[in-house]
PDB file of C-alpha atoms in Angstrom:
ATOM      1  CA  UNK R 906     -19.698  57.185  49.689  1.00 51.00           C
ATOM      2  CA  UNK R 907     -16.753  56.706  48.922  1.00 61.00           C
ATOM      3  CA  UNK R 908     -15.588  54.275  45.931  1.00 61.00           C
ATOM      4  CA  UNK R 909     -13.215  52.010  48.285  1.00 58.00           C
ATOM      5  CA  UNK R 910     -15.977  51.430  50.775  1.00 66.00           C
ATOM      6  CA  UNK R 911     -18.778  50.815  47.538  1.00 71.00           C
ATOM      7  CA  UNK R 912     -16.664  48.302  46.408  1.00 66.00           C
ATOM      8  CA  UNK R 913     -15.887  46.310  49.844  1.00 65.00           C
ATOM      9  CA  UNK R 914     -19.432  47.039  50.461  1.00 73.00           C
ATOM     10  CA  UNK R 915     -20.568  44.934  47.168  1.00 74.00           C
ATOM     11  CA  UNK R 916     -17.636  42.141  47.797  1.00 69.00           C
ATOM     12  CA  UNK R 917     -19.288  41.246  51.160  1.00 71.00           C
ATOM     13  CA  UNK R 918     -22.723  41.048  49.397  1.00 78.00           C
ATOM     14  CA  UNK R 919     -21.595  39.402  46.709  1.00 73.00           C
ATOM     15  CA  UNK R 920     -19.538  36.646  48.716  1.00 69.00           C
ATOM     16  CA  UNK R 921     -22.443  36.181  51.127  1.00 72.00           C
ATOM     17  CA  UNK R 922     -25.030  35.740  48.462  1.00 75.00           C
ATOM     18  CA  UNK R 923     -22.568  33.396  47.203  1.00 69.00           C
ATOM     19  CA  UNK R 924     -22.089  31.567  50.394  1.00 66.00           C
ATOM     20  CA  UNK R 925     -25.660  31.485  51.218  1.00 71.00           C
ATOM     21  CA  UNK R 926     -26.840  29.782  47.480  1.00 69.00           C
ATOM     22  CA  UNK R 927     -23.858  26.716  48.170  1.00 65.00           C
ATOM     23  CA  UNK R 928     -24.770  26.094  51.718  1.00 64.00           C
ATOM     24  CA  UNK R 929     -28.427  25.643  50.070  1.00 68.00           C
ATOM     25  CA  UNK R 930     -27.295  23.719  47.555  1.00 68.00           C
ATOM     26  CA  UNK R 931     -28.417  26.123  45.121  1.00 66.00           C
ATOM     27  CA  UNK R 932     -25.713  26.219  42.984  1.00 61.00           C
ATOM     28  CA  UNK R 933     -24.795  24.046  40.209  1.00 60.00           C
ATOM     29  CA  UNK R 934     -22.297  21.491  40.145  1.00 56.00           C
ATOM     30  CA  UNK R 935     -20.859  22.864  37.007  1.00 55.00           C
ATOM     31  CA  UNK R 936     -20.771  26.401  37.750  1.00 58.00           C
ATOM     32  CA  UNK R 937     -18.668  25.551  40.685  1.00 56.00           C
ATOM     33  CA  UNK R 938     -15.636  24.750  39.399  1.00 62.00           C
ATOM     34  CA  UNK R 939     -15.893  27.724  36.885  1.00 60.00           C
ATOM     35  CA  UNK R 940     -15.846  29.935  39.712  1.00 61.00           C
ATOM     36  CA  UNK R 941     -13.277  28.471  41.597  1.00 64.00           C
ATOM     37  CA  UNK R 942     -11.111  28.894  38.989  1.00 72.00           C
ATOM     38  CA  UNK R 943     -11.316  32.364  38.423  1.00 74.00           C
ATOM     39  CA  UNK R 944     -12.053  33.610  42.192  1.00 75.00           C
ATOM     40  CA  UNK R 945      -8.385  34.281  42.665  1.00 82.00           C
ATOM     41  CA  UNK R 946      -7.622  36.100  39.873  1.00 84.00           C
ATOM     42  CA  UNK R 947     -11.181  38.621  41.221  1.00 82.00           C
ATOM     43  CA  UNK R 948      -9.649  38.637  44.073  1.00 82.00           C
ATOM     44  CA  UNK R 949      -6.482  40.309  43.326  1.00 87.00           C
ATOM     45  CA  UNK R 950      -7.884  42.384  41.620  1.00 85.00           C
ATOM     46  CA  UNK R 951     -10.471  43.808  43.362  1.00 82.00           C
ATOM     47  CA  UNK R 952      -8.223  43.698  46.408  1.00 83.00           C
ATOM     48  CA  UNK R 953      -5.636  46.108  43.685  1.00 86.00           C
ATOM     49  CA  UNK R 954      -8.738  48.207  43.295  1.00 81.00           C
ATOM     50  CA  UNK R 955      -9.418  49.238  46.244  1.00 79.00           C
ATOM     51  CA  UNK R 956      -5.922  50.406  46.268  1.00 81.00           C
ATOM     52  CA  UNK R 957      -5.712  52.510  43.135  1.00 82.00           C
ATOM     53  CA  UNK R 958      -8.893  53.443  42.254  1.00 75.00           C
ATOM     54  CA  UNK R 959      -9.356  56.132  45.370  1.00 75.00           C
ATOM     55  CA  UNK R 960      -5.477  57.106  44.217  1.00 74.00           C
ATOM     56  CA  UNK R 961      -7.089  58.446  40.834  1.00 71.00           C
ATOM     57  CA  UNK R 962      -9.252  60.587  42.416  1.00 68.00           C
ATOM     58  CA  UNK R 963      -6.238  61.876  45.067  1.00 71.00           C
ATOM     59  CA  UNK R 964      -8.150  59.855  47.857  1.00 74.00           C
ATOM     60  CA  UNK R 965      -6.712  57.803  50.419  1.00 73.00           C
ATOM     61  CA  UNK R 966      -6.396  54.218  49.841  1.00 74.00           C
ATOM     62  CA  UNK R 967      -8.472  51.296  51.262  1.00 76.00           C
ATOM     63  CA  UNK R 968      -4.989  49.677  52.645  1.00 78.00           C
ATOM     64  CA  UNK R 969      -7.022  47.584  55.617  1.00 80.00           C
ATOM     65  CA  UNK R 970      -8.953  45.730  53.166  1.00 79.00           C
ATOM     66  CA  UNK R 971      -7.175  46.055  49.344  1.00 82.00           C
ATOM     67  CA  UNK R 972      -3.881  44.251  51.839  1.00 85.00           C
ATOM     68  CA  UNK R 973      -6.537  41.370  53.033  1.00 85.00           C
ATOM     69  CA  UNK R 974      -8.073  40.933  49.503  1.00 85.00           C
ATOM     70  CA  UNK R 975      -4.431  40.733  48.185  1.00 89.00           C
ATOM     71  CA  UNK R 976      -3.243  37.910  50.460  1.00 89.00           C
ATOM     72  CA  UNK R 977      -6.537  36.413  50.234  1.00 87.00           C
ATOM     73  CA  UNK R 978      -6.058  36.271  46.403  1.00 87.00           C
ATOM     74  CA  UNK R 979      -2.488  35.246  46.863  1.00 90.00           C
ATOM     75  CA  UNK R 980      -2.728  32.047  49.151  1.00 89.00           C
ATOM     76  CA  UNK R 981      -6.089  31.230  46.985  1.00 87.00           C
ATOM     77  CA  UNK R 982      -3.807  31.090  43.805  1.00 87.00           C
ATOM     78  CA  UNK R 983      -1.087  29.178  45.458  1.00 89.00           C
ATOM     79  CA  UNK R 984      -3.373  27.060  46.290  1.00 85.00           C
ATOM     80  CA  UNK R 985      -4.559  26.304  43.425  1.00 83.00           C
ATOM     81  CA  UNK R 986      -0.910  26.103  42.008  1.00 85.00           C
ATOM     82  CA  UNK R 987      -0.867  23.229  44.765  1.00 85.00           C
ATOM     83  CA  UNK R 988       1.902  25.399  46.804  1.00 87.00           C
ATOM     84  CA  UNK R 989      -0.355  25.526  50.245  1.00 87.00           C
ATOM     85  CA  UNK R 990      -3.496  24.338  50.917  1.00 86.00           C
ATOM     86  CA  UNK R 991      -6.201  27.133  51.353  1.00 83.00           C
ATOM     87  CA  UNK R 992      -9.741  26.909  50.461  1.00 77.00           C
ATOM     88  CA  UNK R 993     -12.149  29.426  49.648  1.00 70.00           C
ATOM     89  CA  UNK R 994     -13.936  29.323  52.756  1.00 70.00           C
ATOM     90  CA  UNK R 995     -10.521  29.269  54.591  1.00 76.00           C
ATOM     91  CA  UNK R 996     -10.696  33.683  54.603  1.00 74.00           C
ATOM     92  CA  UNK R 997     -10.930  33.265  59.050  1.00 73.00           C
ATOM     93  CA  UNK R 998      -7.821  32.020  58.785  1.00 78.00           C
ATOM     94  CA  UNK R 999      -5.970  34.983  58.248  1.00 81.00           C
ATOM     95  CA  UNK R1000      -6.487  36.326  61.679  1.00 75.00           C
ATOM     96  CA  UNK R1001      -3.369  37.296  61.725  1.00 79.00           C
ATOM     97  CA  UNK R1002      -3.363  39.237  59.623  1.00 79.00           C
ATOM     98  CA  UNK R1003      -4.652  41.927  62.336  1.00 75.00           C
ATOM     99  CA  UNK R1004      -1.764  41.964  64.065  1.00 75.00           C
ATOM    100  CA  UNK R1005       0.398  42.571  60.962  1.00 78.00           C
ATOM    101  CA  UNK R1006      -1.912  45.082  59.969  1.00 76.00           C
ATOM    102  CA  UNK R1007      -1.860  47.127  63.866  1.00 73.00           C
ATOM    103  CA  UNK R1008       1.516  46.895  63.324  1.00 71.00           C
ATOM    104  CA  UNK R1009       2.373  48.186  60.191  1.00 71.00           C
ATOM    105  CA  UNK R1010       0.104  50.979  61.862  1.00 69.00           C
ATOM    106  CA  UNK R1011       2.329  51.556  64.338  1.00 64.00           C
ATOM    107  CA  UNK R1012       5.192  51.617  61.662  1.00 65.00           C
ATOM    108  CA  UNK R1013       3.607  54.347  60.275  1.00 61.00           C
ATOM    109  CA  UNK R1014       1.250  56.292  62.449  1.00 55.00           C
ATOM    110  CA  UNK R1015       2.304  59.885  64.415  1.00 45.00           C
ATOM    111  CA  UNK R1016       2.842  58.837  67.776  1.00 43.00           C
ATOM    112  CA  UNK R1017       3.208  55.042  68.371  1.00 42.00           C
ATOM    113  CA  UNK R1018       3.199  54.336  72.099  1.00 43.00           C
ATOM    114  CA  UNK R1019       3.308  50.397  73.508  1.00 43.00           C
ATOM    115  CA  UNK R1020       3.439  49.276  77.426  1.00 43.00           C
ATOM    116  CA  UNK R1021       2.917  46.080  78.839  1.00 45.00           C
ATOM    117  CA  UNK R1022       1.212  45.511  81.846  1.00 45.00           C
ATOM    118  CA  UNK R1023       1.977  42.621  84.003  1.00 44.00           C
ATOM    119  CA  UNK R1024      -1.248  41.184  85.839  1.00 47.00           C
ATOM    120  CA  UNK R1025      -0.736  43.153  88.869  1.00 43.00           C
ATOM    121  CA  UNK R1026      -1.226  45.951  87.166  1.00 43.00           C
ATOM    122  CA  UNK R1027       2.456  47.506  86.988  1.00 41.00           C
ATOM    123  CA  UNK R1028       4.389  48.493  83.841  1.00 42.00           C
ATOM    124  CA  UNK R1029       7.165  45.844  83.563  1.00 42.00           C
ATOM    125  CA  UNK R1030       8.091  45.593  80.194  1.00 42.00           C
ATOM    126  CA  UNK R1031       8.577  42.210  78.832  1.00 41.00           C
ATOM    127  CA  UNK R1032       8.141  40.364  82.148  1.00 41.00           C
ATOM    128  CA  UNK R1033       5.178  38.553  83.287  1.00 44.00           C
ATOM    129  CA  UNK R1034       2.818  38.210  86.177  1.00 43.00           C
ATOM    130  CA  UNK R1035       2.143  35.606  88.729  1.00 46.00           C
ATOM    131  CA  UNK R1036       0.787  33.414  86.180  1.00 58.00           C
ATOM    132  CA  UNK R1037       2.753  34.638  83.171  1.00 60.00           C
ATOM    133  CA  UNK R1038      -0.028  37.106  82.576  1.00 57.00           C
ATOM    134  CA  UNK R1039       0.553  39.951  79.513  1.00 55.00           C
ATOM    135  CA  UNK R1040      -1.418  42.664  78.272  1.00 53.00           C
ATOM    136  CA  UNK R1041      -0.178  44.901  75.731  1.00 50.00           C
ATOM    137  CA  UNK R1042      -1.371  48.342  75.418  1.00 50.00           C
ATOM    138  CA  UNK R1043      -1.080  50.263  72.166  1.00 46.00           C
ATOM    139  CA  UNK R1044      -1.782  53.418  71.782  1.00 44.00           C
ATOM    140  CA  UNK R1045      -1.180  55.817  68.423  1.00 43.00           C
ATOM    141  CA  UNK R1046      -2.378  58.873  66.564  1.00 43.00           C
ATOM    142  CA  UNK R1047      -3.564  58.113  62.755  1.00 44.00           C
ATOM    143  CA  UNK R1048      -2.427  60.454  60.915  1.00 43.00           C
ATOM    144  CA  UNK R1049      -5.313  59.915  58.267  1.00 43.00           C
ATOM    145  CA  UNK R1050      -7.851  60.690  60.727  1.00 41.00           C
ATOM    146  CA  UNK R1051      -9.333  64.039  59.971  1.00 41.00           C
ATOM    147  CA  UNK R1052     -11.563  64.592  63.511  1.00 43.00           C
ATOM    148  CA  UNK R1053     -12.116  68.175  65.051  1.00 41.00           C
ATOM    149  CA  UNK R1054     -11.168  67.070  68.541  1.00 40.00           C
ATOM    150  CA  UNK R1055      -8.096  65.224  67.377  1.00 39.00           C
ATOM    151  CA  UNK R1056      -7.971  62.668  70.477  1.00 39.00           C
ATOM    152  CA  UNK R1057      -6.144  59.588  70.595  1.00 36.00           C
ATOM    153  CA  UNK R1058      -7.320  56.285  69.473  1.00 35.00           C
ATOM    154  CA  UNK R1059      -6.669  53.646  72.405  1.00 38.00           C
ATOM    155  CA  UNK R1060      -6.912  50.120  71.936  1.00 41.00           C
ATOM    156  CA  UNK R1061      -5.909  46.994  73.976  1.00 52.00           C
ATOM    157  CA  UNK R1062      -4.464  44.927  71.506  1.00 60.00           C
ATOM    158  CA  UNK R1063      -3.530  41.872  72.997  1.00 71.00           C
ATOM    159  CA  UNK R1064      -3.900  40.033  76.002  1.00 80.00           C
ATOM    160  CA  UNK R1065      -1.631  37.042  76.764  1.00 83.00           C
ATOM    161  CA  UNK R1066      -2.310  34.913  79.986  1.00 88.00           C
ATOM    162  CA  UNK R1067      -0.609  31.564  81.139  1.00 91.00           C
ATOM    163  CA  UNK R1068      -1.977  29.549  83.666  1.00 93.00           C
ATOM    164  CA  UNK R1069       0.460  26.686  83.864  1.00 90.00           C
ATOM    165  CA  UNK R1070       2.809  26.538  87.276  1.00 91.00           C
ATOM    166  CA  UNK R1071       2.366  24.370  89.542  1.00 92.00           C
ATOM    167  CA  UNK R1072      -0.705  24.560  92.001  1.00 92.00           C
ATOM    168  CA  UNK R1073      -2.050  27.470  90.688  1.00 94.00           C
ATOM    169  CA  UNK R1074      -4.988  28.841  92.043  1.00 94.00           C
ATOM    170  CA  UNK R1075      -8.054  28.660  90.198  1.00 95.00           C
ATOM    171  CA  UNK R1076     -10.259  31.395  90.101  1.00 94.00           C
ATOM    172  CA  UNK R1077     -13.506  32.868  88.573  1.00 95.00           C
ATOM    173  CA  UNK R1078     -12.237  34.614  85.500  1.00 93.00           C
ATOM    174  CA  UNK R1079     -14.025  37.547  83.364  1.00 92.00           C
ATOM    175  CA  UNK R1080     -12.155  39.209  80.298  1.00 90.00           C
ATOM    176  CA  UNK R1081     -13.230  40.758  77.612  1.00 88.00           C
ATOM    177  CA  UNK R1082     -10.449  41.486  74.629  1.00 86.00           C
ATOM    178  CA  UNK R1083      -9.475  42.436  70.900  1.00 82.00           C
ATOM    179  CA  UNK R1084      -7.184  39.179  70.666  1.00 82.00           C
ATOM    180  CA  UNK R1085      -6.683  37.147  73.498  1.00 86.00           C
ATOM    181  CA  UNK R1086      -4.376  34.392  73.858  1.00 88.00           C
ATOM    182  CA  UNK R1087      -4.505  31.269  76.627  1.00 93.00           C
ATOM    183  CA  UNK R1088      -2.861  28.709  77.666  1.00 94.00           C
ATOM    184  CA  UNK R1089      -4.578  26.908  80.702  1.00 96.00           C
ATOM    185  CA  UNK R1090      -3.053  23.402  82.117  1.00 96.00           C
ATOM    186  CA  UNK R1091      -5.316  22.639  84.992  1.00 96.00           C
ATOM    187  CA  UNK R1092      -3.092  19.547  85.861  1.00 95.00           C
ATOM    188  CA  UNK R1093      -1.164  21.412  87.943  1.00 94.00           C
ATOM    189  CA  UNK R1094      -3.769  23.378  89.752  1.00 94.00           C
ATOM    190  CA  UNK R1095      -5.281  23.575  92.739  1.00 94.00           C
ATOM    191  CA  UNK R1096      -9.337  23.756  92.416  1.00 94.00           C
ATOM    192  CA  UNK R1097     -11.805  24.667  95.176  1.00 94.00           C
ATOM    193  CA  UNK R1098     -14.125  22.151  95.628  1.00 93.00           C
ATOM    194  CA  UNK R1099     -17.211  24.358  93.567  1.00 95.00           C
ATOM    195  CA  UNK R1100     -18.348  25.486  90.275  1.00 95.00           C
ATOM    196  CA  UNK R1101     -15.447  28.205  88.762  1.00 95.00           C
ATOM    197  CA  UNK R1102     -16.363  30.144  85.724  1.00 96.00           C
ATOM    198  CA  UNK R1103     -14.100  30.979  83.196  1.00 96.00           C
ATOM    199  CA  UNK R1104     -15.901  33.199  80.804  1.00 95.00           C
ATOM    200  CA  UNK R1105     -13.566  34.917  77.521  1.00 93.00           C
ATOM    201  CA  UNK R1106     -14.921  37.226  75.204  1.00 91.00           C
ATOM    202  CA  UNK R1107     -13.132  39.181  72.413  1.00 88.00           C
ATOM    203  CA  UNK R1108     -12.479  39.354  68.444  1.00 85.00           C
ATOM    204  CA  UNK R1109     -10.195  36.978  68.117  1.00 86.00           C
ATOM    205  CA  UNK R1110      -8.944  33.603  70.730  1.00 89.00           C
ATOM    206  CA  UNK R1111      -6.313  31.059  70.602  1.00 90.00           C
ATOM    207  CA  UNK R1112      -7.159  28.823  73.842  1.00 94.00           C
ATOM    208  CA  UNK R1113      -5.265  26.248  74.406  1.00 95.00           C
ATOM    209  CA  UNK R1114      -6.789  23.809  77.522  1.00 96.00           C
ATOM    210  CA  UNK R1115      -5.216  20.794  79.469  1.00 95.00           C
ATOM    211  CA  UNK R1116      -7.851  18.807  81.551  1.00 95.00           C
ATOM    212  CA  UNK R1117      -7.528  16.507  84.419  1.00 94.00           C
ATOM    213  CA  UNK R1118      -9.085  13.152  82.876  1.00 91.00           C
ATOM    214  CA  UNK R1119     -11.323  13.155  86.041  1.00 91.00           C
ATOM    215  CA  UNK R1120     -12.490  16.753  86.309  1.00 94.00           C
ATOM    216  CA  UNK R1121     -15.972  17.868  85.083  1.00 95.00           C
ATOM    217  CA  UNK R1122     -16.673  20.766  83.091  1.00 96.00           C
ATOM    218  CA  UNK R1123     -18.924  22.069  80.618  1.00 95.00           C
ATOM    219  CA  UNK R1124     -18.168  24.616  77.466  1.00 95.00           C
ATOM    220  CA  UNK R1125     -20.246  26.717  75.206  1.00 94.00           C
ATOM    221  CA  UNK R1126     -18.721  28.458  72.554  1.00 93.00           C
ATOM    222  CA  UNK R1127     -19.721  31.265  70.577  1.00 90.00           C
ATOM    223  CA  UNK R1128     -17.970  32.392  66.956  1.00 88.00           C
ATOM    224  CA  UNK R1129     -18.151  32.934  63.516  1.00 82.00           C
ATOM    225  CA  UNK R1130     -15.782  30.598  62.379  1.00 81.00           C
ATOM    226  CA  UNK R1131     -12.615  28.848  63.694  1.00 84.00           C
ATOM    227  CA  UNK R1132     -11.810  25.716  65.156  1.00 85.00           C
ATOM    228  CA  UNK R1133     -13.272  23.920  67.767  1.00 89.00           C
ATOM    229  CA  UNK R1134     -11.772  20.482  68.918  1.00 91.00           C
ATOM    230  CA  UNK R1135     -12.732  19.491  72.577  1.00 91.00           C
ATOM    231  CA  UNK R1136     -11.604  15.886  73.190  1.00 83.00           C
ATOM    232  CA  UNK R1137     -12.159  13.762  69.545  1.00 82.00           C
ATOM    233  CA  UNK R1138     -14.742  16.241  68.666  1.00 85.00           C
ATOM    234  CA  UNK R1139     -13.851  18.940  66.375  1.00 85.00           C
ATOM    235  CA  UNK R1140     -15.706  21.259  64.506  1.00 84.00           C
ATOM    236  CA  UNK R1141     -14.150  24.195  62.066  1.00 78.00           C
ATOM    237  CA  UNK R1142     -14.944  26.518  60.132  1.00 73.00           C
ATOM    238  CA  UNK R1143     -18.479  28.733  59.946  1.00 70.00           C
ATOM    239  CA  UNK R1144     -18.986  27.776  63.822  1.00 72.00           C
ATOM    240  CA  UNK R1145     -22.733  28.440  65.566  1.00 73.00           C
ATOM    241  CA  UNK R1146     -23.463  27.554  68.911  1.00 82.00           C
ATOM    242  CA  UNK R1147     -20.594  24.807  70.359  1.00 87.00           C
ATOM    243  CA  UNK R1148     -22.039  22.968  73.538  1.00 90.00           C
ATOM    244  CA  UNK R1149     -20.534  20.314  75.342  1.00 92.00           C
ATOM    245  CA  UNK R1150     -20.374  18.502  79.123  1.00 92.00           C
ATOM    246  CA  UNK R1151     -18.595  16.012  80.560  1.00 93.00           C
ATOM    247  CA  UNK R1152     -20.703  12.730  82.242  1.00 92.00           C
ATOM    248  CA  UNK R1153     -19.805  13.282  85.005  1.00 92.00           C
ATOM    249  CA  UNK R1154     -20.671  17.079  85.520  1.00 93.00           C
ATOM    250  CA  UNK R1155     -23.575  17.137  87.175  1.00 93.00           C
ATOM    251  CA  UNK R1156     -22.887  15.181  90.284  1.00 92.00           C
ATOM    252  CA  UNK R1157     -19.882  16.497  90.401  1.00 93.00           C
ATOM    253  CA  UNK R1158     -18.232  18.700  93.755  1.00 93.00           C
ATOM    254  CA  UNK R1159     -15.720  20.414  91.640  1.00 94.00           C
ATOM    255  CA  UNK R1160     -16.205  21.658  88.136  1.00 95.00           C
ATOM    256  CA  UNK R1161     -15.066  24.446  85.768  1.00 96.00           C
ATOM    257  CA  UNK R1162     -18.019  26.250  83.458  1.00 96.00           C
ATOM    258  CA  UNK R1163     -16.225  28.005  80.014  1.00 96.00           C
ATOM    259  CA  UNK R1164     -17.862  30.304  77.765  1.00 95.00           C
ATOM    260  CA  UNK R1165     -16.073  31.663  74.757  1.00 95.00           C
ATOM    261  CA  UNK R1166     -17.560  34.406  73.229  1.00 92.00           C
ATOM    262  CA  UNK R1167     -15.138  35.736  70.058  1.00 91.00           C
ATOM    263  CA  UNK R1168     -15.577  36.405  66.587  1.00 86.00           C
ATOM    264  CA  UNK R1169     -12.747  33.854  65.255  1.00 86.00           C
ATOM    265  CA  UNK R1170     -11.714  31.558  67.586  1.00 89.00           C
ATOM    266  CA  UNK R1171      -9.353  28.651  67.881  1.00 90.00           C
ATOM    267  CA  UNK R1172     -10.097  26.354  70.535  1.00 93.00           C
ATOM    268  CA  UNK R1173      -8.476  22.765  71.673  1.00 94.00           C
ATOM    269  CA  UNK R1174      -8.984  21.354  74.776  1.00 95.00           C
ATOM    270  CA  UNK R1175      -7.718  17.789  75.881  1.00 93.00           C
ATOM    271  CA  UNK R1176      -7.570  15.444  78.891  1.00 90.00           C
ATOM    272  CA  UNK R1177      -4.757  13.834  79.487  1.00 88.00           C
TER     273      UNK R1177
END
């Protein structure tokens, strides 16, 4: 096994063990300040080792995790200096790093190709479909990958959908994406008298929903980490299953049934 993989595995195991012990209140309060004081430097050192150590053996550096831990450690150090507010449990807030990393992969890969597809399925670069929906498909060949068939890897990277124009028709929706950015405004929608399921899933989801005050809905959220703000209720950090339904849901004729399943999610539902 490569040294970089061993380092990443050990770091994940150690952090997981620490978070588990901390959540069970099994760590002495005297140890926590000491650990928090040294953590930024340890993380920075670890990130640097992931990039530098493989070079000693003339192997490919682990850029993804190396840069991740350098950014993570830098933010922890900035928090310690009072420059920003970033706790060690806020690692999930670094999800935009995925976009940055794959963007760098496009710049330095061998054969980058981008196509922006509207919701009608035609390739129209920079143009929105009927509901302002865009999906960005990124295809490139990684010059460092060593596969016998040398096939390109295809990614549906970013899917952006906006539903907020006047009198847009609400229909059942079921989409799975890598990274999704969704905006729904049901105050401007035409909603049939039925239960309409909207199911979204993937790696990272940024979802903003505006609901009329009298519209019944139910929402089920599955996510590892993130923010889930539903009305006045807000949960953040490590998330488990989150469920909510309006008091009038069972008796309503028109109602929306939301289901979200992401690794990282930023969900905001407001009623106006």
